[in-house]
Amino acid sequence: MEDLIRLLHEGQHSLVVANGDVCTFDGHGVSDLYSLFKEDYGFLKGASIVDKIVGKAAAALMILAEIKEVHTDVISQLALDLFAGSRISVSYTTVVPHIINRTQTGWCPLETRCRDSLTPQDCLCRIEEFIKQHQ
């Protein structure tokens, strides 16, 4: 995991996924994780992930994809609570009450949408609604 963390920081990536092959991503929010979940689910299953920021929406995708472990610089308490019912090994540097938006003026839109969701499946429905509205 240390090598993946170093790769994330030195390459200034937003996401690193390792499952045999190692892939780096530079997108915003959950866009890369969601694309992988929809297009290459098998690569995520059992994967090790390093992500800069993990909110509840990202946590839901990781749980549904059945990843093995995740390390993040920043994780929301909402994401930690969702991970609590999973078998995923979670490590992090900082816990925050919630993820903020890019302009730092309020909550991340997906953190807001998923806030009251009780299951990863419910979060996925809210993520997909959000993505459809922003295409």
mmCIF file with all atom_site columns, C-alpha atoms in Angstrom:
data_model
loop_
_atom_site.group_PDB
_atom_site.id
_atom_site.type_symbol
_atom_site.label_atom_id
_atom_site.label_alt_id
_atom_site.label_comp_id
_atom_site.label_asym_id
_atom_site.label_entity_id
_atom_site.label_seq_id
_atom_site.pdbx_PDB_ins_code
_atom_site.Cartn_x
_atom_site.Cartn_y
_atom_site.Cartn_z
_atom_site.occupancy
_atom_site.B_iso_or_equiv
_atom_site.pdbx_formal_charge
_atom_site.auth_seq_id
_atom_site.auth_comp_id
_atom_site.auth_asym_id
_atom_site.auth_atom_id
_atom_site.pdbx_PDB_model_num
ATOM 1   C CA . MET A 1 1   ? 0.000   0.000  0.000   1.00 0.00 ? 1   MET A CA 1
ATOM 2   C CA . GLU A 1 2   ? 2.898   2.359  0.712   1.00 0.00 ? 2   GLU A CA 1
ATOM 3   C CA . ASP A 1 3   ? 4.002   2.244  -2.948  1.00 0.00 ? 3   ASP A CA 1
ATOM 4   C CA . LEU A 1 4   ? 0.477   3.101  -4.084  1.00 0.00 ? 4   LEU A CA 1
ATOM 5   C CA . ILE A 1 5   ? 0.265   6.000  -1.637  1.00 0.00 ? 5   ILE A CA 1
ATOM 6   C CA . ARG A 1 6   ? 3.595   7.315  -2.883  1.00 0.00 ? 6   ARG A CA 1
ATOM 7   C CA . LEU A 1 7   ? 2.394   6.977  -6.505  1.00 0.00 ? 7   LEU A CA 1
ATOM 8   C CA . LEU A 1 8   ? -0.767  8.949  -5.701  1.00 0.00 ? 8   LEU A CA 1
ATOM 9   C CA . HIS A 1 9   ? 1.157   11.818 -4.118  1.00 0.00 ? 9   HIS A CA 1
ATOM 10  C CA . GLU A 1 10  ? 4.211   11.958 -6.363  1.00 0.00 ? 10  GLU A CA 1
ATOM 11  C CA . GLY A 1 11  ? 2.110   11.751 -9.523  1.00 0.00 ? 11  GLY A CA 1
ATOM 12  C CA . GLN A 1 12  ? -0.467  14.171 -8.124  1.00 0.00 ? 12  GLN A CA 1
ATOM 13  C CA . HIS A 1 13  ? -3.227  11.732 -9.074  1.00 0.00 ? 13  HIS A CA 1
ATOM 14  C CA . SER A 1 14  ? -6.683  11.618 -7.554  1.00 0.00 ? 14  SER A CA 1
ATOM 15  C CA . LEU A 1 15  ? -7.042  7.815  -7.567  1.00 0.00 ? 15  LEU A CA 1
ATOM 16  C CA . VAL A 1 16  ? -4.801  4.745  -7.811  1.00 0.00 ? 16  VAL A CA 1
ATOM 17  C CA . VAL A 1 17  ? -6.274  1.270  -8.304  1.00 0.00 ? 17  VAL A CA 1
ATOM 18  C CA . ALA A 1 18  ? -4.174  -1.891 -8.093  1.00 0.00 ? 18  ALA A CA 1
ATOM 19  C CA . ASN A 1 19  ? -5.390  -5.381 -8.907  1.00 0.00 ? 19  ASN A CA 1
ATOM 20  C CA . GLY A 1 20  ? -2.534  -7.064 -10.717 1.00 0.00 ? 20  GLY A CA 1
ATOM 21  C CA . ASP A 1 21  ? -2.105  -3.979 -12.905 1.00 0.00 ? 21  ASP A CA 1
ATOM 22  C CA . VAL A 1 22  ? -1.783  -0.518 -11.388 1.00 0.00 ? 22  VAL A CA 1
ATOM 23  C CA . CYS A 1 23  ? -3.836  2.302  -12.933 1.00 0.00 ? 23  CYS A CA 1
ATOM 24  C CA . THR A 1 24  ? -3.810  5.983  -12.048 1.00 0.00 ? 24  THR A CA 1
ATOM 25  C CA . PHE A 1 25  ? -6.602  8.488  -12.566 1.00 0.00 ? 25  PHE A CA 1
ATOM 26  C CA . ASP A 1 26  ? -6.864  12.267 -12.438 1.00 0.00 ? 26  ASP A CA 1
ATOM 27  C CA . GLY A 1 27  ? -10.593 12.983 -12.571 1.00 0.00 ? 27  GLY A CA 1
ATOM 28  C CA . HIS A 1 28  ? -12.748 14.906 -10.122 1.00 0.00 ? 28  HIS A CA 1
ATOM 29  C CA . GLY A 1 29  ? -15.070 13.472 -7.527  1.00 0.00 ? 29  GLY A CA 1
ATOM 30  C CA . VAL A 1 30  ? -16.238 9.916  -8.097  1.00 0.00 ? 30  VAL A CA 1
ATOM 31  C CA . SER A 1 31  ? -16.142 10.149 -11.908 1.00 0.00 ? 31  SER A CA 1
ATOM 32  C CA . ASP A 1 32  ? -13.239 7.734  -12.444 1.00 0.00 ? 32  ASP A CA 1
ATOM 33  C CA . LEU A 1 33  ? -14.400 5.307  -9.772  1.00 0.00 ? 33  LEU A CA 1
ATOM 34  C CA . TYR A 1 34  ? -17.937 5.325  -11.170 1.00 0.00 ? 34  TYR A CA 1
ATOM 35  C CA . SER A 1 35  ? -16.680 4.727  -14.720 1.00 0.00 ? 35  SER A CA 1
ATOM 36  C CA . LEU A 1 36  ? -14.572 1.790  -13.531 1.00 0.00 ? 36  LEU A CA 1
ATOM 37  C CA . PHE A 1 37  ? -17.521 0.410  -11.569 1.00 0.00 ? 37  PHE A CA 1
ATOM 38  C CA . LYS A 1 38  ? -19.749 0.523  -14.639 1.00 0.00 ? 38  LYS A CA 1
ATOM 39  C CA . GLU A 1 39  ? -17.214 -0.475 -17.316 1.00 0.00 ? 39  GLU A CA 1
ATOM 40  C CA . ASP A 1 40  ? -14.647 -2.720 -15.611 1.00 0.00 ? 40  ASP A CA 1
ATOM 41  C CA . TYR A 1 41  ? -16.210 -4.085 -12.442 1.00 0.00 ? 41  TYR A CA 1
ATOM 42  C CA . GLY A 1 42  ? -13.893 -7.110 -12.477 1.00 0.00 ? 42  GLY A CA 1
ATOM 43  C CA . PHE A 1 43  ? -10.825 -4.901 -12.123 1.00 0.00 ? 43  PHE A CA 1
ATOM 44  C CA . LEU A 1 44  ? -12.239 -3.360 -8.947  1.00 0.00 ? 44  LEU A CA 1
ATOM 45  C CA . LYS A 1 45  ? -13.250 -6.625 -7.269  1.00 0.00 ? 45  LYS A CA 1
ATOM 46  C CA . GLY A 1 46  ? -10.537 -7.450 -4.725  1.00 0.00 ? 46  GLY A CA 1
ATOM 47  C CA . ALA A 1 47  ? -8.554  -4.299 -5.619  1.00 0.00 ? 47  ALA A CA 1
ATOM 48  C CA . SER A 1 48  ? -6.434  -2.075 -3.424  1.00 0.00 ? 48  SER A CA 1
ATOM 49  C CA . ILE A 1 49  ? -7.351  1.587  -3.802  1.00 0.00 ? 49  ILE A CA 1
ATOM 50  C CA . VAL A 1 50  ? -5.673  4.804  -2.771  1.00 0.00 ? 50  VAL A CA 1
ATOM 51  C CA . ASP A 1 51  ? -7.876  7.894  -3.138  1.00 0.00 ? 51  ASP A CA 1
ATOM 52  C CA . LYS A 1 52  ? -7.270  11.503 -2.155  1.00 0.00 ? 52  LYS A CA 1
ATOM 53  C CA . ILE A 1 53  ? -10.762 12.015 -0.724  1.00 0.00 ? 53  ILE A CA 1
ATOM 54  C CA . VAL A 1 54  ? -13.437 9.456  0.129   1.00 0.00 ? 54  VAL A CA 1
ATOM 55  C CA . GLY A 1 55  ? -16.969 10.558 0.861   1.00 0.00 ? 55  GLY A CA 1
ATOM 56  C CA . LYS A 1 56  ? -20.064 8.428  1.261   1.00 0.00 ? 56  LYS A CA 1
ATOM 57  C CA . ALA A 1 57  ? -20.666 8.093  -2.496  1.00 0.00 ? 57  ALA A CA 1
ATOM 58  C CA . ALA A 1 58  ? -17.141 6.775  -3.135  1.00 0.00 ? 58  ALA A CA 1
ATOM 59  C CA . ALA A 1 59  ? -17.448 4.441  -0.148  1.00 0.00 ? 59  ALA A CA 1
ATOM 60  C CA . ALA A 1 60  ? -20.698 3.043  -1.561  1.00 0.00 ? 60  ALA A CA 1
ATOM 61  C CA . LEU A 1 61  ? -19.099 2.350  -4.949  1.00 0.00 ? 61  LEU A CA 1
ATOM 62  C CA . MET A 1 62  ? -16.122 0.650  -3.289  1.00 0.00 ? 62  MET A CA 1
ATOM 63  C CA . ILE A 1 63  ? -18.387 -1.534 -1.150  1.00 0.00 ? 63  ILE A CA 1
ATOM 64  C CA . LEU A 1 64  ? -20.552 -2.523 -4.122  1.00 0.00 ? 64  LEU A CA 1
ATOM 65  C CA . ALA A 1 65  ? -17.419 -3.283 -6.163  1.00 0.00 ? 65  ALA A CA 1
ATOM 66  C CA . GLU A 1 66  ? -16.122 -5.518 -3.370  1.00 0.00 ? 66  GLU A CA 1
ATOM 67  C CA . ILE A 1 67  ? -12.664 -3.943 -3.161  1.00 0.00 ? 67  ILE A CA 1
ATOM 68  C CA . LYS A 1 68  ? -10.216 -5.380 -0.642  1.00 0.00 ? 68  LYS A CA 1
ATOM 69  C CA . GLU A 1 69  ? -8.747  -2.255 0.924   1.00 0.00 ? 69  GLU A CA 1
ATOM 70  C CA . VAL A 1 70  ? -8.648  1.512  0.677   1.00 0.00 ? 70  VAL A CA 1
ATOM 71  C CA . HIS A 1 71  ? -6.366  4.240  1.963   1.00 0.00 ? 71  HIS A CA 1
ATOM 72  C CA . THR A 1 72  ? -7.321  7.886  1.719   1.00 0.00 ? 72  THR A CA 1
ATOM 73  C CA . ASP A 1 73  ? -5.908  11.199 2.810   1.00 0.00 ? 73  ASP A CA 1
ATOM 74  C CA . VAL A 1 74  ? -9.347  12.489 3.832   1.00 0.00 ? 74  VAL A CA 1
ATOM 75  C CA . ILE A 1 75  ? -12.476 10.491 4.672   1.00 0.00 ? 75  ILE A CA 1
ATOM 76  C CA . SER A 1 76  ? -15.865 11.681 5.845   1.00 0.00 ? 76  SER A CA 1
ATOM 77  C CA . GLN A 1 77  ? -17.463 10.272 8.961   1.00 0.00 ? 77  GLN A CA 1
ATOM 78  C CA . LEU A 1 78  ? -20.429 9.374  6.737   1.00 0.00 ? 78  LEU A CA 1
ATOM 79  C CA . ALA A 1 79  ? -18.127 7.192  4.596   1.00 0.00 ? 79  ALA A CA 1
ATOM 80  C CA . LEU A 1 80  ? -16.570 5.577  7.667   1.00 0.00 ? 80  LEU A CA 1
ATOM 81  C CA . ASP A 1 81  ? -20.016 4.747  9.006   1.00 0.00 ? 81  ASP A CA 1
ATOM 82  C CA . LEU A 1 82  ? -20.952 3.077  5.711   1.00 0.00 ? 82  LEU A CA 1
ATOM 83  C CA . PHE A 1 83  ? -17.674 1.130  5.586   1.00 0.00 ? 83  PHE A CA 1
ATOM 84  C CA . ALA A 1 84  ? -18.317 -0.133 9.142   1.00 0.00 ? 84  ALA A CA 1
ATOM 85  C CA . GLY A 1 85  ? -20.676 -2.790 7.833   1.00 0.00 ? 85  GLY A CA 1
ATOM 86  C CA . SER A 1 86  ? -18.267 -4.038 5.172   1.00 0.00 ? 86  SER A CA 1
ATOM 87  C CA . ARG A 1 87  ? -15.225 -6.317 5.071   1.00 0.00 ? 87  ARG A CA 1
ATOM 88  C CA . ILE A 1 88  ? -13.051 -3.616 3.504   1.00 0.00 ? 88  ILE A CA 1
ATOM 89  C CA . SER A 1 89  ? -9.871  -2.615 5.302   1.00 0.00 ? 89  SER A CA 1
ATOM 90  C CA . VAL A 1 90  ? -9.922  1.180  5.635   1.00 0.00 ? 90  VAL A CA 1
ATOM 91  C CA . SER A 1 91  ? -7.003  3.437  6.552   1.00 0.00 ? 91  SER A CA 1
ATOM 92  C CA . TYR A 1 92  ? -6.857  7.220  6.408   1.00 0.00 ? 92  TYR A CA 1
ATOM 93  C CA . THR A 1 93  ? -4.969  10.309 7.479   1.00 0.00 ? 93  THR A CA 1
ATOM 94  C CA . THR A 1 94  ? -7.829  12.655 8.428   1.00 0.00 ? 94  THR A CA 1
ATOM 95  C CA . VAL A 1 95  ? -11.528 12.233 9.271   1.00 0.00 ? 95  VAL A CA 1
ATOM 96  C CA . VAL A 1 96  ? -13.893 15.123 8.553   1.00 0.00 ? 96  VAL A CA 1
ATOM 97  C CA . PRO A 1 97  ? -17.608 15.390 9.343   1.00 0.00 ? 97  PRO A CA 1
ATOM 98  C CA . HIS A 1 98  ? -18.445 15.654 5.616   1.00 0.00 ? 98  HIS A CA 1
ATOM 99  C CA . ILE A 1 99  ? -16.759 16.347 2.277   1.00 0.00 ? 99  ILE A CA 1
ATOM 100 C CA . ILE A 1 100 ? -16.957 19.926 1.045   1.00 0.00 ? 100 ILE A CA 1
ATOM 101 C CA . ASN A 1 101 ? -17.464 21.060 -2.542  1.00 0.00 ? 101 ASN A CA 1
ATOM 102 C CA . ARG A 1 102 ? -14.649 22.257 -4.829  1.00 0.00 ? 102 ARG A CA 1
ATOM 103 C CA . THR A 1 103 ? -15.378 25.925 -4.146  1.00 0.00 ? 103 THR A CA 1
ATOM 104 C CA . GLN A 1 104 ? -15.353 25.256 -0.392  1.00 0.00 ? 104 GLN A CA 1
ATOM 105 C CA . THR A 1 105 ? -18.728 26.937 0.011   1.00 0.00 ? 105 THR A CA 1
ATOM 106 C CA . GLY A 1 106 ? -20.756 23.971 1.227   1.00 0.00 ? 106 GLY A CA 1
ATOM 107 C CA . TRP A 1 107 ? -21.163 20.225 1.175   1.00 0.00 ? 107 TRP A CA 1
ATOM 108 C CA . CYS A 1 108 ? -20.062 18.133 -1.796  1.00 0.00 ? 108 CYS A CA 1
ATOM 109 C CA . PRO A 1 109 ? -23.202 17.556 -3.904  1.00 0.00 ? 109 PRO A CA 1
ATOM 110 C CA . LEU A 1 110 ? -22.924 13.757 -3.729  1.00 0.00 ? 110 LEU A CA 1
ATOM 111 C CA . GLU A 1 111 ? -22.209 13.809 0.001   1.00 0.00 ? 111 GLU A CA 1
ATOM 112 C CA . THR A 1 112 ? -25.442 15.783 0.346   1.00 0.00 ? 112 THR A CA 1
ATOM 113 C CA . ARG A 1 113 ? -27.416 13.393 -1.866  1.00 0.00 ? 113 ARG A CA 1
ATOM 114 C CA . CYS A 1 114 ? -26.113 10.277 -0.102  1.00 0.00 ? 114 CYS A CA 1
ATOM 115 C CA . ARG A 1 115 ? -26.209 11.698 3.438   1.00 0.00 ? 115 ARG A CA 1
ATOM 116 C CA . ASP A 1 116 ? -29.460 9.963  4.438   1.00 0.00 ? 116 ASP A CA 1
ATOM 117 C CA . SER A 1 117 ? -28.951 6.784  2.407   1.00 0.00 ? 117 SER A CA 1
ATOM 118 C CA . LEU A 1 118 ? -28.842 3.684  4.554   1.00 0.00 ? 118 LEU A CA 1
ATOM 119 C CA . THR A 1 119 ? -27.289 1.289  2.037   1.00 0.00 ? 119 THR A CA 1
ATOM 120 C CA . PRO A 1 120 ? -24.644 1.357  -0.692  1.00 0.00 ? 120 PRO A CA 1
ATOM 121 C CA . GLN A 1 121 ? -27.372 0.410  -3.185  1.00 0.00 ? 121 GLN A CA 1
ATOM 122 C CA . ASP A 1 122 ? -29.426 3.467  -2.246  1.00 0.00 ? 122 ASP A CA 1
ATOM 123 C CA . CYS A 1 123 ? -26.312 5.632  -2.645  1.00 0.00 ? 123 CYS A CA 1
ATOM 124 C CA . LEU A 1 124 ? -25.767 4.165  -6.119  1.00 0.00 ? 124 LEU A CA 1
ATOM 125 C CA . CYS A 1 125 ? -29.288 5.203  -7.157  1.00 0.00 ? 125 CYS A CA 1
ATOM 126 C CA . ARG A 1 126 ? -28.577 8.745  -5.964  1.00 0.00 ? 126 ARG A CA 1
ATOM 127 C CA . ILE A 1 127 ? -25.179 8.818  -7.726  1.00 0.00 ? 127 ILE A CA 1
ATOM 128 C CA . GLU A 1 128 ? -26.779 7.701  -10.991 1.00 0.00 ? 128 GLU A CA 1
ATOM 129 C CA . GLU A 1 129 ? -29.534 10.330 -10.669 1.00 0.00 ? 129 GLU A CA 1
ATOM 130 C CA . PHE A 1 130 ? -26.860 12.997 -10.135 1.00 0.00 ? 130 PHE A CA 1
ATOM 131 C CA . ILE A 1 131 ? -24.812 11.843 -13.132 1.00 0.00 ? 131 ILE A CA 1
ATOM 132 C CA . LYS A 1 132 ? -27.880 11.799 -15.424 1.00 0.00 ? 132 LYS A CA 1
ATOM 133 C CA . GLN A 1 133 ? -28.719 15.365 -14.376 1.00 0.00 ? 133 GLN A CA 1
ATOM 134 C CA . HIS A 1 134 ? -25.177 16.542 -15.167 1.00 0.00 ? 134 HIS A CA 1
ATOM 135 C CA . GLN A 1 135 ? -24.567 14.889 -18.537 1.00 0.00 ? 135 GLN A CA 1
#
